[in-house]
Amino acid sequence: MASGTQVIANTGHDDMIHDAVLDYYGRRLATCSSDRTIKIFEIEGESQRLIETLKGHDGAVWCVSWAHPKYGNILASAGYDGKVLIWREQSGTWQRIFDFALHKASVNIVSWSPHEAGCLLACASSDGNVSVLEFRDNSWEHSIFHAHGLGVNSVSWAPATTPGSIVSSNPGPGSTGNRRFVTGGSDNTLKIWVYDAATNGYKQEREPLTGHTDWVRDVAWSPTVLQKSYIASASQDRTVRIWTSDSASPGQWAVKVLHFDAAVWRVSWSLSGNVLAASSGDNKVTLWKENLRGEWENVKTIEE
Amino acid sequence: MENGSLDLWDAAKLIAGEEDALMSRTTKHTGPIKSLQFNPLKPQVLATAGAKGELYIWDINDTSTAFRLGTAAARADDIESLAWNRKVSNILATGGAGGFVTVWDLKTKKSSLTLNNNRKAVSAIAWDPNNSTKLLTATSDDNTPVILSWNLRNSQAPERTLQGHDQGVLSLSWCQQDAGLLLSCGKDNRTLVWNPETGERYGEFPEVTNWTFLTRFNPHNPDLIATASFDGKITIQTMQNTNPSAAPAAQNNLDDDDFFSKAPTQIQGASFSLARAPTWYERPVGVSFGYGGKLVIFKKNDSAAGQARSSKIQISGFSVDSDVGTATDKFEEAFRSGDIAGICEEHLQNAKTEEEKSEWQVMKTLNESDGRTRIIEHLGFSKDEESDGPEEETAEATEPKEDSNIATTLQPNGDGAPKKHRRVVSMWGEGDDGDDDFLSDLAATKGAKTDDPFHLFSDGNTALEDSITRAIMLGNFEKAVDICIKQDRIADAFVIANCGGKGLLEKVQAAYLAEKKVGPSYLRLISSVASKNLWDIVYNADLSNWKETVATLCTFAEPSEFPDLCEALGDRILEAGTRKDASFCYLIGSKLEKVVGIWISELEEAEQAGMKESGDDSTFSVHARSLQQFIEKVTVFRHVTKFNDGEKSQTEGWKLAALYDKYVEYADIVAAHGQLAVAQKYLDLLPTRYPAAEVARNRVRLATQKAAPQAATRQQAAPVRTSSRTPAQTGYQAPAPASYAPPAQPQAPRAAPNPYGPPAGSQFQPAAASNPYAPPQQNYNPSPPAPGPYGAPASSYAPPTQGYAAPAQNYGAPTQNYGAPTQNFGQAGLGGVPPPPKTTGPPPKINKDVGDWNDVPMVVKPPIRKSTPRVAPITSPFPNQAGIASPPPTGPYQRSAPTPPPPPPKGSAPPRSMASPPVGPPHAGQQHLPRPSSVASSVATNPYAPPPPAQASTLPPPMAPPVARTASPYNLPPAGAPPSNRYAPAPSTQQFNQPPSGPAFAPPPSNSYAPAAQQQQHAQQFAPPPPQGSRPPVGPPPSAARPPSSGPPPAAKPASVPPPRTAAPPKAKHPAGDRSHIPASAQELVDIFTRDMQRVASKAPASFAPQVKDTQKRLGLLFDHLNNEELVKPDTIDELTALARALADRDYLVASRIQVEIQRDKTDECGQWMVGVKRLVSMSKATP
């Protein structure tokens, strides 16, 4: 550990926590729990302070996600009640500003698009559908489509700039960026979806990525803007698969498999996209890095 | 099967529809087989049970090895059900029609336990998926349709009884994924969901029309369950439907292939809802990354059954690419300690390519004091060598190389001249002789006869020579030279020219060199040197000799020209493809933008190379390392060349954009490794309006912000927000803090708007407050055009500022300054306010954006309120510009915003100079200030109206000093003065507290815009009219000269007024505060005044602070004049210099006398600054 480890032992949640994410600045932590609440902590150096508890879900809350601050202090949450709630802080008070209840089953993960692509929220639901909410012109629009027959467990957006392309710090106004995301489902596959302006919907980009032998619990598209695209998928089958696609041959995905001792619940890329963290059912968190030979090495294991 | 045979089928083949799906058929059982199950842990093991207590265990790979458990004699009861233990592979339970449940152990092949199911037939058995000692049994008896829960540790009685079915229970399914879920179905046609652990009944699926004899969770996806019933259907259902109304209930037959895509559901959806989510949804552990190298982990705490579950969260730093972190640390450390040489040295050693090596070598060289000489040495020439041994050097350079002596004096030293120089040497040698002869001849001619033995016209002479001689005799050297040149007698010509004076000499020189262009290259070199035209060398010298060229440049180039020469040479070299050498040229020429270009491509190559080396590094670390190298290079380079980025204040078109991008990227990486301070440092190097930087800066700032400032921010945010609302209603948009606005400015965190604060910031448009989100396009406008420095004007009306307004008038602005504002205001005044008389003067210089403004009449613009959010994001280096625009916060300003201010004179215009005092707006002159037409008529009642001029004028000048301080925003680094700052509650105090800015921040003509023409009368009390008399505009106000600042409010001016653009600026100006153009003649006095002012300021009692500041400001005006070489005439400068010297000598008597004289004799030149000088003298006197 490069710096002190800060433990929040008493979170105030009355049940298990299912997600904990820092905001864009690393100043606030949002957590959500089976106790149906969301809590927001302010991180102040080595200490933290609970500043808000959000109630509104009728079931366990699975996921929280911060929007890019340019859209405001916005938090999206999703839960077993099949609802996606959008919360906003305004002058110190939190308000629920939008309810999205069209999913018929648990919504497992919500994910904001890269801010360059717009204010988009993708939601993965156990009803097999993925919905994309877009805030535009002062209203929320949504498109919902069927993605994985047995339920969608996760969704993750591709970076707004295609790897290998010239990185522009100032994308032109009005560009929708690279609206693509990957979903992972209970059908053990990953699917990549791309925005189709013609239909204003999303279409599957290629045949599903297969290989997992059990549910794909989580998917994460690396934010890296280096040469390759990386997608990590965590599965119930105790593996993480890392799919890579070189910008030279788009659409071709090579795969590496990382083995674990337990089902892997979550994968997360570091901000610069060079480190992958995976959390598995045995309460272990492991950090992985790719070396130049293309091998993935476990560089750190964080246990109790 | 009923007949007791066991058929094995290949499921895959069945699905494929193949014929030979049947794998085997064996008949061990003597009666019907009623139950069978594969072992969940050893899938090749199968148990079958049936009539007469027959229980067989099979290995399906070899069906012949089946064996029977128990004996045929033991019990005659039929076995109705069996189930393998889920945890222990050798345990099996069977339930018989007689009501007994037997637990078998395959190891001993005996029954180990028997449970008594109330003597009722056991229709189904289910083991606990997690606990090997628990099982459930179902009773098919209609009278006691219960499910019993057993713990084998106490086999005497069931733990729990689940009652709910109306008739016999036929099937059980205990969810494998969640032991808290159980399905049961039975003769009552119902399927129930239970929590077997608590006995709680969650609910019930829709009833069907016949017995439901089997129900199962989907083993793979327990969200789905299937129930088979005797009505011939299998019903597939989901465990959950959160949206029953939207989904029609659906029951699907198995025939429906696509049943998954439908949403089967229970009709009575409301009848049950799981009290808690199934465990397979419950993510127990997770990890995510946060900004600043943070890693957030949450995991479930171990907790005993029955206790409330809980999780803990852990936030830790991480650094996996440790080399990034350590490299950064190391570099920062070395850099801080100033060990540039050390850094260079280390890189030299580690450099992988020659290219890199030489670059570091150069930088090391540059770092040393005697830079140019060292460069020459680096190139392989020693200065001593050059002086002493041209031959050696020549040999070394493989080309005739000029001797510095030759070059500078054109008097070659004949001794040791190389052979190649022979011609020259001999020429001069001859010349010397000849000269003597001629001289004597000439002398002789005076008294001697022409046919002297020294025959001037000797027999051997040609006619030509004769004519030369004749010309010489006649003193017509020029003609003689001409003739010689024509005849290619250059040597002679030189000699003759020597007599004929310098002009002639040069002529010959030129002629000779022109002639010999094709000749030895040294001549060309001399030619260039002689004519001071190094560009010729740079552009035309053979690139293979570039080193020599550089050496020449080093020797001869003027410091001011040197960089450009190097650049030009570098360009050529680069075209020729020698990147390394080109970068060398750029390096010594301190052309950062060019060097960076090369380095970036090097960076990419290094990365490529790094990728190829097989190491344990990831592509990312290679990338990061290359970037680190790059940044180090640039940083060192900047340091050694004292590079000052003159473009920081620009809003677009940065030459260094590529570098900026790298900086941002680097900062991101560094920040990701937790080194926020370092990240910030680099971000601070970026232009304040660089879009990418704003976001990153803000992020770093917020991430580093400690709790206290944060709290402060929040507190502050509230009042600001309030104010922002109120003014909005009145038609003025108060400034809203913008998250993006403030550049990271640690000193002024207070001013930083709370990112979590009101949405009024850039994040949300206040106007759109009713919206959940303002549209992104509007909220966030990182692109430079948005900033609109003029957008901020509303703020000028903010109450705090107003306090200064009145006093400001006392000072009036420097006379010149009136011109511009007057004009502008006049033009802008549309509400029927007649333009002040002064407006008749030619419009002052207006910058180019004016045209844009003119395009749109002010009145039609939307209220500025809309634009305020944009204002906020301004990180404008000219935040104070806002003050200028004070007048009507209407659209036009907004409009003007997108036009970037023209860049200040290269490198000379510090951004701050652009700032204009916030004071300006509230001036009394506001009466005349244009307002939105709707408001114009009500000016008088305008709540924002400043105090009437009269009041202002009554204020005695001494009170004024505070006013000067209002200009103190100058003290804030441009980047550090977020516009919102001023609007923050009581910012005024802060401004007052600003230490005197010192000469460096020479008081800007803060009033330049402030005083509208209306105030002229006041101003004139203090300021003599400009030279041109009563037409103030004539004297180009410095402010007008400031390129962007001139932007004031000419928008919507009456059509009759000629567009400001047409007014040619009388004179190119330098921005106020600029001190780089002060003529040499004035430098001394500036220095002395500055020094003395500092001395006074540092010692003056606090009570005199206002006076001190005022004096400083006034001196600043003087310096501005000097800088612009206006107003103050050279002779006055001399007098002032004398005064300054007297001051330096502490001869105050003399100083005052001179001062009085100047004031008396040069009234027209004395502006406000004179008071400052006077005051300085007296203060200096009073200061020990």
mmCIF file of N, CA and C in Angstrom, chain B residues 1073-1118:
data_model
loop_
_atom_site.group_PDB
_atom_site.id
_atom_site.type_symbol
_atom_site.label_atom_id
_atom_site.label_comp_id
_atom_site.label_asym_id
_atom_site.label_seq_id
_atom_site.Cartn_x
_atom_site.Cartn_y
_atom_site.Cartn_z
ATOM 1 N N GLY B 1073 0.994 47.606 -17.348
ATOM 2 C CA GLY B 1073 1.687 46.639 -16.511
ATOM 3 C C GLY B 1073 2.869 46.028 -17.224
ATOM 4 N N ASP B 1074 2.862 46.138 -18.489
ATOM 5 C CA ASP B 1074 3.985 45.620 -19.254
ATOM 6 C C ASP B 1074 5.168 46.531 -19.011
ATOM 7 N N ARG B 1075 6.278 45.924 -18.727
ATOM 8 C CA ARG B 1075 7.461 46.755 -18.478
ATOM 9 C C ARG B 1075 8.584 46.400 -19.436
ATOM 10 N N SER B 1076 8.206 45.669 -20.413
ATOM 11 C CA SER B 1076 9.278 45.140 -21.239
ATOM 12 C C SER B 1076 9.702 46.092 -22.344
ATOM 13 N N HIS B 1077 8.955 47.157 -22.498
ATOM 14 C CA HIS B 1077 9.313 48.054 -23.592
ATOM 15 C C HIS B 1077 9.807 49.399 -23.101
ATOM 16 N N ILE B 1078 10.160 49.403 -21.897
ATOM 17 C CA ILE B 1078 10.650 50.677 -21.370
ATOM 18 C C ILE B 1078 11.969 51.002 -22.055
ATOM 19 N N PRO B 1079 12.052 52.176 -22.612
ATOM 20 C CA PRO B 1079 13.284 52.523 -23.328
ATOM 21 C C PRO B 1079 14.460 52.571 -22.368
ATOM 22 N N ALA B 1080 15.579 52.336 -22.931
ATOM 23 C CA ALA B 1080 16.783 52.275 -22.106
ATOM 24 C C ALA B 1080 16.974 53.562 -21.332
ATOM 25 N N SER B 1081 16.608 54.641 -21.981
ATOM 26 C CA SER B 1081 16.835 55.934 -21.335
ATOM 27 C C SER B 1081 16.034 56.055 -20.047
ATOM 28 N N ALA B 1082 14.943 55.353 -20.009
ATOM 29 C CA ALA B 1082 14.090 55.483 -18.838
ATOM 30 C C ALA B 1082 14.316 54.368 -17.841
ATOM 31 N N GLN B 1083 15.086 53.421 -18.246
ATOM 32 C CA GLN B 1083 15.220 52.240 -17.396
ATOM 33 C C GLN B 1083 15.757 52.597 -16.020
ATOM 34 N N GLU B 1084 16.700 53.496 -16.032
ATOM 35 C CA GLU B 1084 17.329 53.810 -14.753
ATOM 36 C C GLU B 1084 16.315 54.386 -13.764
ATOM 37 N N LEU B 1085 15.539 55.308 -14.283
ATOM 38 C CA LEU B 1085 14.598 55.932 -13.354
ATOM 39 C C LEU B 1085 13.540 54.937 -12.906
ATOM 40 N N VAL B 1086 13.177 54.081 -13.825
ATOM 41 C CA VAL B 1086 12.196 53.062 -13.435
ATOM 42 C C VAL B 1086 12.769 52.198 -12.325
ATOM 43 N N ASP B 1087 14.010 51.825 -12.521
ATOM 44 C CA ASP B 1087 14.627 50.971 -11.510
ATOM 45 C C ASP B 1087 14.677 51.668 -10.156
ATOM 46 N N ILE B 1088 15.120 52.898 -10.229
ATOM 47 C CA ILE B 1088 15.287 53.596 -8.952
ATOM 48 C C ILE B 1088 13.940 53.810 -8.276
ATOM 49 N N PHE B 1089 13.015 54.248 -9.058
ATOM 50 C CA PHE B 1089 11.691 54.456 -8.453
ATOM 51 C C PHE B 1089 11.139 53.171 -7.888
ATOM 52 N N THR B 1090 11.318 52.132 -8.647
ATOM 53 C CA THR B 1090 10.794 50.857 -8.194
ATOM 54 C C THR B 1090 11.431 50.447 -6.882
ATOM 55 N N ARG B 1091 12.723 50.601 -6.862
ATOM 56 C CA ARG B 1091 13.448 50.177 -5.681
ATOM 57 C C ARG B 1091 13.036 51.008 -4.475
ATOM 58 N N ASP B 1092 13.014 52.281 -4.709
ATOM 59 C CA ASP B 1092 12.700 53.159 -3.596
ATOM 60 C C ASP B 1092 11.273 52.934 -3.122
ATOM 61 N N MET B 1093 10.434 52.680 -4.071
ATOM 62 C CA MET B 1093 9.036 52.438 -3.719
ATOM 63 C C MET B 1093 8.921 51.197 -2.850
ATOM 64 N N GLN B 1094 9.681 50.224 -3.221
ATOM 65 C CA GLN B 1094 9.644 48.998 -2.424
ATOM 66 C C GLN B 1094 10.151 49.262 -1.018
ATOM 67 N N ARG B 1095 11.189 50.029 -0.988
ATOM 68 C CA ARG B 1095 11.765 50.339 0.318
ATOM 69 C C ARG B 1095 10.725 51.057 1.174
ATOM 70 N N VAL B 1096 10.126 52.050 0.564
ATOM 71 C CA VAL B 1096 9.132 52.820 1.302
ATOM 72 C C VAL B 1096 7.981 51.916 1.724
ATOM 73 N N ALA B 1097 7.560 51.131 0.775
ATOM 74 C CA ALA B 1097 6.393 50.295 1.064
ATOM 75 C C ALA B 1097 6.674 49.349 2.209
ATOM 76 N N SER B 1098 7.892 48.877 2.248
ATOM 77 C CA SER B 1098 8.171 47.885 3.280
ATOM 78 C C SER B 1098 8.272 48.515 4.659
ATOM 79 N N LYS B 1099 8.548 49.783 4.677
ATOM 80 C CA LYS B 1099 8.739 50.403 5.984
ATOM 81 C C LYS B 1099 7.608 51.310 6.405
ATOM 82 N N ALA B 1100 6.777 51.610 5.480
ATOM 83 C CA ALA B 1100 5.717 52.551 5.814
ATOM 84 C C ALA B 1100 4.803 51.966 6.879
ATOM 85 N N PRO B 1101 4.404 52.814 7.788
ATOM 86 C CA PRO B 1101 3.469 52.346 8.808
ATOM 87 C C PRO B 1101 2.150 51.925 8.139
ATOM 88 N N ALA B 1102 1.520 51.045 8.815
ATOM 89 C CA ALA B 1102 0.294 50.483 8.240
ATOM 90 C C ALA B 1102 -0.721 51.572 7.925
ATOM 91 N N SER B 1103 -0.722 52.586 8.737
ATOM 92 C CA SER B 1103 -1.732 53.617 8.535
ATOM 93 C C SER B 1103 -1.523 54.343 7.211
ATOM 94 N N PHE B 1104 -0.346 54.226 6.703
ATOM 95 C CA PHE B 1104 -0.085 54.899 5.435
ATOM 96 C C PHE B 1104 -0.266 53.984 4.235
ATOM 97 N N ALA B 1105 -0.684 52.809 4.540
ATOM 98 C CA ALA B 1105 -0.782 51.831 3.451
ATOM 99 C C ALA B 1105 -1.556 52.350 2.245
ATOM 100 N N PRO B 1106 -2.661 52.987 2.479
ATOM 101 C CA PRO B 1106 -3.411 53.483 1.311
ATOM 102 C C PRO B 1106 -2.592 54.440 0.467
ATOM 103 N N GLN B 1107 -1.870 55.324 1.156
ATOM 104 C CA GLN B 1107 -1.088 56.286 0.401
ATOM 105 C C GLN B 1107 0.010 55.575 -0.376
ATOM 106 N N VAL B 1108 0.587 54.612 0.289
ATOM 107 C CA VAL B 1108 1.666 53.880 -0.374
ATOM 108 C C VAL B 1108 1.129 53.207 -1.627
ATOM 109 N N LYS B 1109 0.011 52.610 -1.453
ATOM 110 C CA LYS B 1109 -0.548 51.892 -2.599
ATOM 111 C C LYS B 1109 -0.893 52.847 -3.727
ATOM 112 N N ASP B 1110 -1.413 53.932 -3.322
ATOM 113 C CA ASP B 1110 -1.780 54.899 -4.349
ATOM 114 C C ASP B 1110 -0.548 55.364 -5.098
ATOM 115 N N THR B 1111 0.477 55.608 -4.340
ATOM 116 C CA THR B 1111 1.699 56.063 -4.972
ATOM 117 C C THR B 1111 2.214 55.008 -5.943
ATOM 118 N N GLN B 1112 2.136 53.807 -5.491
ATOM 119 C CA GLN B 1112 2.597 52.732 -6.369
ATOM 120 C C GLN B 1112 1.804 52.714 -7.659
ATOM 121 N N LYS B 1113 0.556 52.892 -7.470
ATOM 122 C CA LYS B 1113 -0.306 52.839 -8.644
ATOM 123 C C LYS B 1113 0.048 53.964 -9.605
ATOM 124 N N ARG B 1114 0.281 55.101 -9.030
ATOM 125 C CA ARG B 1114 0.591 56.245 -9.876
ATOM 126 C C ARG B 1114 1.921 56.062 -10.585
ATOM 127 N N LEU B 1115 2.854 55.520 -9.865
ATOM 128 C CA LEU B 1115 4.127 55.260 -10.526
ATOM 129 C C LEU B 1115 3.928 54.251 -11.642
ATOM 130 N N GLY B 1116 3.052 53.366 -11.374
ATOM 131 C CA GLY B 1116 2.755 52.366 -12.401
ATOM 132 C C GLY B 1116 2.259 53.035 -13.671
ATOM 133 N N LEU B 1117 1.454 54.058 -13.473
ATOM 134 C CA LEU B 1117 0.963 54.785 -14.644
ATOM 135 C C LEU B 1117 2.125 55.397 -15.402
ATOM 136 N N LEU B 1118 3.026 55.940 -14.618
ATOM 137 C CA LEU B 1118 4.200 56.541 -15.257
ATOM 138 C C LEU B 1118 4.940 55.482 -16.059
#
